[in-house]
Amino acid sequence: MASTNLLPAMLQAVMKGQPKALADPHYPAWHLAPVTGLLNDPNGFIQFAGRYHLFYQWNALGCQHLHKCWAHWSSADLVHWQHEPLALMPDEEYDRNGCYSGSAIDNNGVLTLCYTGNVKFDDGSRTAWQCLAVQNSDGGFDKLGPAIPLPHGYSGHVRDPKVWRHDGQWYMVLGAQDLQLQGKVLLLRSENLWNWQNLGEIAGSGLNGLGDAGYMWECPDMFTLGNCTFLICCPQGVAHEEKRYLNTYPSAYLSGTLDYASVQYQHGEFAELDAGFEFYAPQTTLADDGRRLLVGWMGVPDGEEMLQPTVANGWIHQMTCLRELTERNGKLYQQPVAELQALRGEEQCYCGMAEAMPALEAEQLELVLESKGELTLNFADTLTLEWRCNELRLARRSLQTGEWLYRYWRGSAQKLQILCDRSSVEIFINDGEGVMSSRYFPRHPAQLTLRGGAEVQTHYWSLRSCM
Ligand code: FRU
């Protein structure tokens, strides 16, 4: 049975919840977050008719992973965002257990959404439909229904369509799990968005020399940038290494070349997309000016998320900042979009010994720091970054057990650009060679202090609120 109309309860949840969320000292001042309930994946990221649109997985009714809708923001400048009418609700048989993740395209001037209708059965099994919806004149979306049923040879875990246009045809990558419970990415092609041909598996566990690479690949995204075709994905079940893939679920990418004619994707090894504690399900889009932009969910669906203190205030999770991707030597570099500089207040500088630097207000801060390393950055005694000559180590206590947990970026860091909000820190390393994104829940006022005898050159700005 299709779920009953959730709208009245959602309206009430927003009216009751929003004041509480906005009064929470951990509610972001300049990152996107839900006004109540749970936010997860970014969806449908696109620049359409000049304006940016970002949709997201949203449960308005609570902080659990239930009742997934597509909510919708838009922006002229990637900094200031406005709420748009709710785009999709799980109110049809074919999406009754959630309007799951997907993408947006410009189909001849019509803003069109492609998403997964998730259907669960009483015996614990599920199926999935890849569905279409188009924008109407009220700014909402009309569902057109399912275009793709579950392909043969796969479990009910087939989802997260990312669609793009190439040589006059539509292409789609889909995350999938085969009947041997191996994670895969499928490539499909269509002339009209309705009739799709499954061209086959282009990457996954056991393919192209990858070995065992997990049981389900979520949220694939494929694009060409510079000299490479990248496949971003979230391969669930990839083994934790000593210093990599330490989150419950990782976000990674492959770099290679896609031959559309023979449906061959030649690629190298996995690389981690973000080495912090919270980063998942990123999505990219090609902006009108040619930039490849990325936004991710600064969260991970793990056992600890419900212990975040914001849950007591009725909301959970936020997006990362908007980032620009570039390709250098086959690697993806990520940097905050230039537009975010509009949030900067007056520039300040400090050069000298790290430990002699005055403490900074860490709540809304951008800090650019150059050093030869061997120093520690302490974020409100809640998160610390140890900068060593051949690695960065980020430390935070488990919300569950109180023990220290660590995340690593391996390499020689010379320069960090650190963007802080009220409960998040994003550390961009060497002009985007690496990133570590993490939430933290400091007491306010939160201070950032440096320790260690190393020399540092810094520039910093307090960041204005814009949400
Ligand atoms: C990733 C994910 C997607 C799914 C969505 C549901 O976080 O599990 O695979 O479409 O979230 O909210």
Short mmCIF file of C-alpha atoms and ligand atoms in Angstrom, two decimals:
data_model
loop_
_atom_site.label_atom_id
_atom_site.label_comp_id
_atom_site.label_asym_id
_atom_site.label_seq_id
_atom_site.Cartn_x
_atom_site.Cartn_y
_atom_site.Cartn_z
CA MET A 1 0.00 0.00 0.00
CA ALA A 2 1.29 3.48 -0.77
CA SER A 3 2.12 5.53 2.30
CA THR A 4 -0.57 7.87 3.53
CA ASN A 5 -0.21 11.56 2.83
CA LEU A 6 2.73 12.71 4.93
CA LEU A 7 2.24 16.38 4.17
CA PRO A 8 0.21 17.55 7.21
CA ALA A 9 2.60 15.85 9.63
CA MET A 10 5.58 17.28 7.73
CA LEU A 11 4.22 20.81 7.91
CA GLN A 12 3.69 20.46 11.62
CA ALA A 13 7.19 19.01 12.07
CA VAL A 14 8.71 22.00 10.26
CA MET A 15 6.68 24.54 12.23
CA LYS A 16 7.53 22.93 15.54
CA GLY A 17 11.09 21.92 14.74
CA GLN A 18 12.57 24.86 12.87
CA PRO A 19 12.86 27.29 15.82
CA LYS A 20 14.58 24.60 17.87
CA ALA A 21 17.07 23.73 15.13
CA LEU A 22 17.91 27.37 14.39
CA ALA A 23 18.52 28.07 18.10
CA ASP A 24 20.94 25.14 18.38
CA PRO A 25 24.52 26.49 18.72
CA HIS A 26 25.64 23.61 16.48
CA TYR A 27 23.31 24.62 13.64
CA PRO A 28 25.52 25.74 10.72
CA ALA A 29 25.87 29.42 9.95
CA TRP A 30 26.91 28.97 6.34
CA HIS A 31 26.43 25.30 5.39
CA LEU A 32 23.20 23.74 4.17
CA ALA A 33 21.32 21.75 6.81
CA PRO A 34 17.73 20.57 7.30
CA VAL A 35 15.33 22.88 9.15
CA THR A 36 14.14 19.81 10.99
CA GLY A 37 14.66 16.06 10.75
CA LEU A 38 17.33 14.23 8.79
CA LEU A 39 19.25 15.23 5.69
CA ASN A 40 21.40 12.77 3.79
CA ASP A 41 22.53 12.59 0.15
CA PRO A 42 22.69 15.60 -2.15
CA ASN A 43 20.50 14.85 -5.19
CA GLY A 44 19.75 16.45 -8.53
CA PHE A 45 22.59 18.98 -8.41
CA ILE A 46 22.36 21.10 -11.56
CA GLN A 47 22.66 24.59 -12.97
CA PHE A 48 19.42 25.02 -14.88
CA ALA A 49 18.46 28.19 -16.76
CA GLY A 50 21.33 29.93 -14.99
CA ARG A 51 20.26 29.04 -11.45
CA TYR A 52 21.78 26.34 -9.26
CA HIS A 53 19.46 23.68 -7.88
CA LEU A 54 20.31 21.26 -5.13
CA PHE A 55 17.89 18.63 -3.95
CA TYR A 56 18.49 16.38 -0.96
CA GLN A 57 17.28 13.28 0.82
CA TRP A 58 15.10 14.51 3.64
CA ASN A 59 13.06 12.94 6.41
CA ALA A 60 11.05 15.80 7.88
CA LEU A 61 9.43 13.59 10.48
CA GLY A 62 12.45 12.60 12.54
CA CYS A 63 16.17 11.88 12.64
CA GLN A 64 15.87 8.28 11.40
CA HIS A 65 16.43 7.03 7.85
CA LEU A 66 12.71 6.84 6.96
CA HIS A 67 10.14 8.56 4.71
CA LYS A 68 12.74 9.84 2.27
CA CYS A 69 11.58 12.83 0.23
CA TRP A 70 13.44 15.07 -2.17
CA ALA A 71 13.58 18.58 -0.74
CA HIS A 72 14.87 21.40 -2.89
CA TRP A 73 17.03 24.53 -2.57
CA SER A 74 18.10 26.94 -5.28
CA SER A 75 20.77 29.61 -5.50
CA ALA A 76 22.11 32.23 -7.88
CA ASP A 77 25.62 32.24 -6.40
CA LEU A 78 26.31 28.92 -4.58
CA VAL A 79 26.40 30.86 -1.30
CA HIS A 80 22.86 32.07 -0.58
CA TRP A 81 20.23 29.37 -0.96
CA GLN A 82 16.45 29.55 -0.83
CA HIS A 83 13.89 26.87 -0.10
CA GLU A 84 11.85 25.68 -3.06
CA PRO A 85 8.64 23.62 -2.95
CA LEU A 86 9.14 20.05 -1.81
CA ALA A 87 9.96 18.10 -4.98
CA LEU A 88 9.12 14.43 -4.33
CA MET A 89 7.29 12.50 -1.63
CA PRO A 90 7.00 8.70 -1.32
CA ASP A 91 3.29 8.57 -2.13
CA GLU A 92 3.09 6.08 -5.02
CA GLU A 93 3.23 2.28 -4.98
CA TYR A 94 6.51 2.34 -6.88
CA ASP A 95 8.29 4.66 -4.41
CA ARG A 96 6.34 3.89 -1.25
CA ASN A 97 9.42 3.25 0.93
CA GLY A 98 11.32 6.26 -0.22
CA CYS A 99 12.11 8.55 -3.12
CA TYR A 100 15.77 7.59 -3.08
CA SER A 101 18.74 9.38 -4.58
CA GLY A 102 19.20 10.41 -8.18
CA SER A 103 20.08 13.25 -10.51
CA ALA A 104 18.62 16.14 -12.52
CA ILE A 105 18.96 16.92 -16.19
CA ASP A 106 17.92 19.63 -18.59
CA ASN A 107 15.77 17.78 -21.14
CA ASN A 108 15.22 20.36 -23.83
CA GLY A 109 14.42 23.10 -21.33
CA VAL A 110 12.47 20.89 -18.91
CA LEU A 111 14.04 20.31 -15.50
CA THR A 112 13.74 16.55 -15.16
CA LEU A 113 14.51 14.37 -12.14
CA CYS A 114 15.60 10.78 -12.30
CA TYR A 115 15.35 9.01 -8.94
CA THR A 116 14.96 5.59 -7.38
CA GLY A 117 11.57 4.43 -6.15
CA ASN A 118 12.37 2.11 -3.29
CA VAL A 119 9.87 -0.62 -2.39
CA LYS A 120 10.30 -2.93 0.59
CA PHE A 121 8.38 -6.17 1.18
CA ASP A 122 7.35 -7.81 4.43
CA ASP A 123 9.85 -10.66 3.98
CA GLY A 124 12.72 -8.16 4.15
CA SER A 125 13.37 -8.15 0.39
CA ARG A 126 13.01 -5.10 -1.78
CA THR A 127 12.78 -3.90 -5.35
CA ALA A 128 13.68 -0.65 -7.04
CA TRP A 129 12.32 1.39 -9.93
CA GLN A 130 14.21 4.15 -11.70
CA CYS A 131 11.62 6.89 -12.10
CA LEU A 132 11.16 10.24 -13.82
CA ALA A 133 9.56 13.51 -12.72
CA VAL A 134 9.33 16.90 -14.43
CA GLN A 135 9.04 20.41 -13.05
CA ASN A 136 5.61 22.05 -13.28
CA SER A 137 4.72 25.72 -13.49
CA ASP A 138 4.36 25.99 -9.68
CA GLY A 139 7.99 24.98 -9.19
CA GLY A 140 6.94 21.55 -7.90
CA PHE A 141 7.43 18.28 -9.74
CA ASP A 142 4.98 15.93 -11.45
CA LYS A 143 5.91 12.28 -11.29
CA LEU A 144 5.87 10.53 -14.67
CA GLY A 145 6.36 7.06 -13.18
CA PRO A 146 8.94 4.28 -13.46
CA ALA A 147 11.10 4.03 -16.57
CA ILE A 148 13.34 1.12 -15.53
CA PRO A 149 12.37 -1.99 -13.57
CA LEU A 150 14.85 -4.05 -11.59
CA PRO A 151 17.32 -5.54 -14.10
CA HIS A 152 17.68 -9.35 -14.17
CA GLY A 153 20.63 -10.74 -12.28
CA TYR A 154 20.62 -8.19 -9.48
CA SER A 155 19.26 -8.05 -5.96
CA GLY A 156 16.73 -5.36 -5.01
CA HIS A 157 19.67 -3.03 -4.35
CA VAL A 158 19.84 -1.11 -7.63
CA ARG A 159 19.66 2.63 -7.21
CA ASP A 160 20.95 6.19 -7.45
CA PRO A 161 20.75 6.97 -11.21
CA LYS A 162 23.17 9.62 -12.43
CA VAL A 163 22.26 10.71 -15.95
CA TRP A 164 24.24 12.74 -18.48
CA ARG A 165 24.25 13.49 -22.17
CA HIS A 166 26.95 12.36 -24.58
CA ASP A 167 26.93 12.40 -28.39
CA GLY A 168 23.20 12.96 -28.64
CA GLN A 169 22.26 10.13 -26.26
CA TRP A 170 21.40 9.85 -22.58
CA TYR A 171 23.66 7.73 -20.40
CA MET A 172 23.08 6.57 -16.85
CA VAL A 173 25.22 4.93 -14.20
CA LEU A 174 23.40 2.91 -11.56
CA GLY A 175 24.68 1.48 -8.30
CA ALA A 176 23.92 -2.23 -8.04
CA GLN A 177 24.39 -5.47 -6.18
CA ASP A 178 24.49 -8.71 -8.16
CA LEU A 179 23.06 -12.04 -6.99
CA GLN A 180 26.47 -13.07 -5.63
CA LEU A 181 26.23 -9.94 -3.45
CA GLN A 182 29.00 -8.08 -5.26
CA GLY A 183 28.86 -4.32 -5.70
CA LYS A 184 28.69 -3.15 -9.33
CA VAL A 185 28.07 -0.09 -11.49
CA LEU A 186 25.85 -0.49 -14.56
CA LEU A 187 25.94 1.73 -17.64
CA LEU A 188 22.67 2.30 -19.53
CA ARG A 189 21.80 4.26 -22.67
CA SER A 190 18.61 5.85 -23.95
CA GLU A 191 17.43 8.13 -26.73
CA ASN A 192 14.38 9.44 -24.93
CA LEU A 193 14.80 8.83 -21.15
CA TRP A 194 12.08 6.13 -21.29
CA ASN A 195 13.56 3.20 -23.19
CA TRP A 196 16.85 2.24 -21.67
CA GLN A 197 19.33 -0.36 -22.85
CA ASN A 198 21.46 -1.91 -20.13
CA LEU A 199 24.96 -1.89 -21.64
CA GLY A 200 26.40 -3.89 -18.75
CA GLU A 201 28.75 -3.60 -15.80
CA ILE A 202 31.51 -1.06 -16.19
CA ALA A 203 33.10 -1.35 -12.76
CA GLY A 204 32.73 -3.23 -9.52
CA SER A 205 33.92 -5.93 -7.22
CA GLY A 206 35.94 -8.50 -9.18
CA LEU A 207 36.06 -6.40 -12.38
CA ASN A 208 39.06 -4.80 -14.11
CA GLY A 209 41.48 -6.27 -11.58
CA LEU A 210 39.77 -4.75 -8.56
CA GLY A 211 39.36 -7.90 -6.45
CA ASP A 212 36.85 -7.84 -3.63
CA ALA A 213 35.62 -4.26 -3.53
CA GLY A 214 32.45 -4.49 -1.51
CA TYR A 215 28.88 -5.76 -1.63
CA MET A 216 27.03 -2.66 -2.87
CA TRP A 217 28.20 0.44 -4.70
CA GLU A 218 25.98 3.41 -3.93
CA CYS A 219 25.72 6.81 -5.58
CA PRO A 220 27.90 6.43 -8.69
CA ASP A 221 28.78 9.56 -10.64
CA MET A 222 30.75 9.52 -13.87
CA PHE A 223 32.30 12.47 -15.70
CA THR A 224 35.28 13.48 -17.76
CA LEU A 225 37.58 16.12 -16.37
CA GLY A 226 40.94 17.06 -17.82
CA ASN A 227 42.49 13.93 -19.27
CA CYS A 228 40.47 11.38 -17.31
CA THR A 229 37.05 9.89 -16.91
CA PHE A 230 36.31 9.57 -13.22
CA LEU A 231 33.87 7.28 -11.50
CA ILE A 232 32.97 8.45 -8.02
CA CYS A 233 31.10 5.92 -5.91
CA CYS A 234 30.49 4.66 -2.40
CA PRO A 235 31.63 1.02 -2.34
CA GLN A 236 30.07 -0.42 0.81
CA GLY A 237 32.04 -3.28 2.33
CA VAL A 238 35.53 -2.27 1.19
CA ALA A 239 38.00 -3.55 3.79
CA HIS A 240 39.28 -1.04 6.32
CA GLU A 241 43.01 -0.50 5.98
CA GLU A 242 45.32 0.68 8.73
CA LYS A 243 45.08 4.30 7.60
CA ARG A 244 42.51 4.38 4.80
CA TYR A 245 38.80 3.62 4.37
CA LEU A 246 38.27 3.84 8.11
CA ASN A 247 34.69 5.11 8.03
CA THR A 248 31.86 2.57 8.18
CA TYR A 249 31.19 3.37 4.52
CA PRO A 250 33.77 4.97 2.23
CA SER A 251 33.54 7.40 -0.61
CA ALA A 252 36.10 6.72 -3.32
CA TYR A 253 36.90 7.25 -6.98
CA LEU A 254 38.45 5.53 -9.95
CA SER A 255 40.22 7.33 -12.74
CA GLY A 256 40.52 6.01 -16.27
CA THR A 257 39.09 6.05 -19.78
CA LEU A 258 35.60 5.06 -20.89
CA ASP A 259 35.12 3.64 -24.38
CA TYR A 260 31.42 4.20 -25.03
CA ALA A 261 31.45 1.96 -28.13
CA SER A 262 32.85 -1.16 -26.49
CA VAL A 263 31.49 -0.28 -23.02
CA GLN A 264 34.92 -0.70 -21.47
CA TYR A 265 36.04 1.40 -18.54
CA GLN A 266 39.80 0.99 -18.02
CA HIS A 267 40.77 2.33 -14.65
CA GLY A 268 43.40 2.21 -11.93
CA GLU A 269 43.20 1.72 -8.19
CA PHE A 270 40.64 3.21 -5.85
CA ALA A 271 41.48 6.52 -4.24
CA GLU A 272 39.77 7.90 -1.15
CA LEU A 273 37.82 11.06 -1.94
CA ASP A 274 37.89 12.56 1.53
CA ALA A 275 39.87 11.27 4.51
CA GLY A 276 37.76 12.81 7.29
CA PHE A 277 35.21 11.29 9.65
CA GLU A 278 32.10 12.41 7.76
CA PHE A 279 31.79 12.38 4.00
CA TYR A 280 29.45 10.31 1.85
CA ALA A 281 27.31 10.17 -1.30
CA PRO A 282 28.84 13.18 -3.10
CA GLN A 283 27.36 14.39 -6.37
CA THR A 284 28.83 16.58 -9.08
CA THR A 285 27.49 18.80 -11.80
CA LEU A 286 28.93 20.69 -14.74
CA ALA A 287 28.35 24.43 -14.28
CA ASP A 288 27.66 26.69 -17.25
CA ASP A 289 31.14 28.16 -16.94
CA GLY A 290 32.72 24.73 -17.36
CA ARG A 291 33.58 24.06 -13.73
CA ARG A 292 32.91 20.59 -12.31
CA LEU A 293 31.32 21.23 -8.91
CA LEU A 294 30.86 18.78 -6.07
CA VAL A 295 28.83 18.68 -2.89
CA GLY A 296 28.78 15.82 -0.41
CA TRP A 297 26.82 14.73 2.61
CA MET A 298 28.87 15.51 5.73
CA GLY A 299 27.58 12.38 7.36
CA VAL A 300 27.90 8.62 7.13
CA PRO A 301 25.10 6.15 7.77
CA ASP A 302 26.81 4.43 10.70
CA GLY A 303 26.05 3.37 14.26
CA GLU A 304 27.22 6.65 15.74
CA GLU A 305 25.14 9.17 13.80
CA MET A 306 22.14 9.00 16.11
CA LEU A 307 24.39 9.89 19.05
CA GLN A 308 25.10 13.33 17.60
CA PRO A 309 23.82 15.92 20.07
CA THR A 310 21.76 17.78 17.47
CA VAL A 311 19.28 14.88 17.50
CA ALA A 312 18.01 16.24 20.83
CA ASN A 313 17.15 19.42 18.93
CA GLY A 314 15.29 17.54 16.24
CA TRP A 315 17.73 17.77 13.33
CA ILE A 316 20.78 15.90 12.06
CA HIS A 317 23.51 16.30 9.40
CA GLN A 318 24.61 18.95 6.95
CA MET A 319 26.15 19.24 3.50
CA THR A 320 29.83 19.92 2.86
CA CYS A 321 30.75 23.28 1.41
CA LEU A 322 30.44 23.54 -2.35
CA ARG A 323 33.69 22.49 -4.01
CA GLU A 324 35.32 22.77 -7.40
CA LEU A 325 37.06 19.71 -8.82
CA THR A 326 40.12 19.74 -11.03
CA GLU A 327 42.26 16.99 -12.46
CA ARG A 328 46.01 16.87 -11.94
CA ASN A 329 48.07 13.84 -13.00
CA GLY A 330 45.02 11.59 -12.94
CA LYS A 331 44.03 12.68 -9.44
CA LEU A 332 41.01 14.66 -8.33
CA TYR A 333 41.71 17.90 -6.50
CA GLN A 334 38.97 19.59 -4.47
CA GLN A 335 38.86 23.23 -3.46
CA PRO A 336 36.11 25.37 -1.96
CA VAL A 337 34.31 27.28 -4.72
CA ALA A 338 35.66 30.82 -5.18
CA GLU A 339 32.17 32.23 -4.47
CA LEU A 340 32.60 31.37 -0.78
CA GLN A 341 35.17 34.16 -0.49
CA ALA A 342 32.18 36.52 -0.38
CA LEU A 343 31.65 35.37 3.21
CA ARG A 344 35.07 36.57 4.34
CA GLY A 345 35.34 39.47 6.77
CA GLU A 346 38.53 41.45 7.13
CA GLU A 347 41.74 39.54 6.42
CA GLN A 348 44.13 39.01 9.31
CA CYS A 349 47.61 37.52 9.34
CA TYR A 350 50.05 35.96 11.74
CA CYS A 351 53.59 34.79 11.07
CA GLY A 352 55.76 33.25 13.74
CA MET A 353 55.93 30.34 16.14
CA ALA A 354 52.77 28.20 16.10
CA GLU A 355 52.31 28.18 19.86
CA ALA A 356 52.64 31.96 20.13
CA MET A 357 49.72 32.53 17.77
CA PRO A 358 46.67 34.00 19.53
CA ALA A 359 43.66 31.66 19.85
CA LEU A 360 41.09 32.14 17.08
CA GLU A 361 37.31 32.02 17.26
CA ALA A 362 36.71 28.73 15.46
CA GLU A 363 32.99 28.96 14.91
CA GLN A 364 32.92 30.71 11.55
CA LEU A 365 36.48 30.80 10.38
CA GLU A 366 38.64 30.35 7.33
CA LEU A 367 42.32 29.79 8.04
CA VAL A 368 45.06 29.38 5.45
CA LEU A 369 48.15 27.98 7.09
CA GLU A 370 51.57 27.29 5.62
CA SER A 371 54.24 25.49 7.57
CA LYS A 372 56.86 22.79 7.41
CA GLY A 373 54.80 20.95 9.99
CA GLU A 374 55.25 19.28 13.39
CA LEU A 375 52.44 21.16 15.07
CA THR A 376 48.99 20.47 16.46
CA LEU A 377 45.75 22.31 15.84
CA ASN A 378 43.30 21.99 18.68
CA PHE A 379 39.65 22.69 17.86
CA ALA A 380 37.92 23.44 21.19
CA ASP A 381 39.48 20.38 22.88
CA THR A 382 37.08 18.28 20.81
CA LEU A 383 38.96 17.66 17.57
CA THR A 384 42.71 17.79 17.02
CA LEU A 385 44.81 17.75 13.89
CA GLU A 386 48.39 16.60 14.26
CA TRP A 387 50.48 17.86 11.38
CA ARG A 388 53.50 15.60 10.99
CA CYS A 389 56.09 15.70 8.24
CA ASN A 390 54.65 12.73 6.33
CA GLU A 391 51.03 12.59 7.44
CA LEU A 392 48.11 14.42 9.00
CA ARG A 393 46.25 12.70 11.81
CA LEU A 394 42.82 13.87 12.87
CA ALA A 395 41.64 12.72 16.30
CA ARG A 396 38.18 12.75 17.83
CA ARG A 397 36.52 10.78 20.60
CA SER A 398 33.89 8.20 19.81
CA LEU A 399 30.45 9.46 20.84
CA GLN A 400 29.68 5.89 21.85
CA THR A 401 32.70 4.73 23.84
CA GLY A 402 34.72 7.88 24.44
CA GLU A 403 37.86 6.25 22.99
CA TRP A 404 40.02 8.26 20.59
CA LEU A 405 39.41 7.60 16.91
CA TYR A 406 41.82 8.64 14.16
CA ARG A 407 41.71 9.50 10.48
CA TYR A 408 44.80 9.96 8.33
CA TRP A 409 45.92 11.75 5.23
CA ARG A 410 49.25 10.38 4.08
CA GLY A 411 51.66 12.70 2.36
CA SER A 412 53.66 15.81 2.97
CA ALA A 413 51.38 18.75 3.73
CA GLN A 414 52.74 22.24 3.10
CA LYS A 415 49.55 24.22 3.11
CA LEU A 416 46.16 23.82 4.75
CA GLN A 417 42.99 25.76 4.04
CA ILE A 418 40.57 25.14 6.88
CA LEU A 419 36.90 26.09 6.76
CA CYS A 420 35.04 25.98 10.05
CA ASP A 421 31.38 26.29 10.82
CA ARG A 422 29.64 25.86 14.16
CA SER A 423 29.97 22.08 14.16
CA SER A 424 32.14 21.21 11.18
CA VAL A 425 35.69 21.47 9.96
CA GLU A 426 36.85 20.95 6.37
CA ILE A 427 40.60 20.75 5.87
CA PHE A 428 41.86 21.21 2.30
CA ILE A 429 45.45 20.02 1.96
CA ASN A 430 48.01 21.37 -0.55
CA ASP A 431 45.49 23.30 -2.66
CA GLY A 432 43.06 20.40 -2.79
CA GLU A 433 45.30 17.35 -3.10
CA GLY A 434 43.47 15.94 -0.10
CA VAL A 435 40.48 16.84 2.07
CA MET A 436 39.38 15.83 5.55
CA SER A 437 35.76 16.70 6.41
CA SER A 438 34.43 16.17 9.90
CA ARG A 439 31.67 17.18 12.20
CA TYR A 440 32.47 18.01 15.82
CA PHE A 441 30.29 19.28 18.63
CA PRO A 442 32.25 21.82 20.65
CA ARG A 443 31.08 23.96 23.51
CA HIS A 444 30.70 27.50 22.31
CA PRO A 445 32.53 29.81 22.11
CA ALA A 446 34.81 27.34 20.33
CA GLN A 447 38.46 28.27 20.03
CA LEU A 448 41.19 27.06 17.72
CA THR A 449 44.68 27.01 19.23
CA LEU A 450 48.01 25.95 17.79
CA ARG A 451 50.73 24.09 19.62
CA GLY A 452 54.29 23.29 18.64
CA GLY A 453 57.49 25.11 17.84
CA ALA A 454 57.11 25.16 14.04
CA GLU A 455 57.04 28.44 12.15
CA VAL A 456 53.70 29.23 10.54
CA GLN A 457 52.45 31.79 8.04
CA THR A 458 48.73 32.31 8.32
CA HIS A 459 45.91 34.35 6.81
CA TYR A 460 42.47 34.15 8.34
CA TRP A 461 39.02 35.58 8.09
CA SER A 462 35.88 35.28 10.12
CA LEU A 463 33.05 34.06 7.90
CA ARG A 464 29.66 35.75 7.74
CA SER A 465 26.46 33.78 8.29
CA CYS A 466 24.38 33.25 5.18
CA MET A 467 21.80 30.63 6.13
C1 FRU B 1 23.25 6.68 0.33
C2 FRU B 1 21.86 6.08 0.19
C3 FRU B 1 21.50 5.85 -1.26
C4 FRU B 1 20.00 5.87 -1.23
C5 FRU B 1 19.74 6.94 -0.20
C6 FRU B 1 18.52 6.74 0.63
O1 FRU B 1 23.41 7.35 1.53
O2 FRU B 1 21.75 4.88 0.92
O3 FRU B 1 22.03 4.66 -1.83
O4 FRU B 1 19.46 6.19 -2.47
O5 FRU B 1 20.88 6.98 0.64
O6 FRU B 1 18.30 7.82 1.47
#
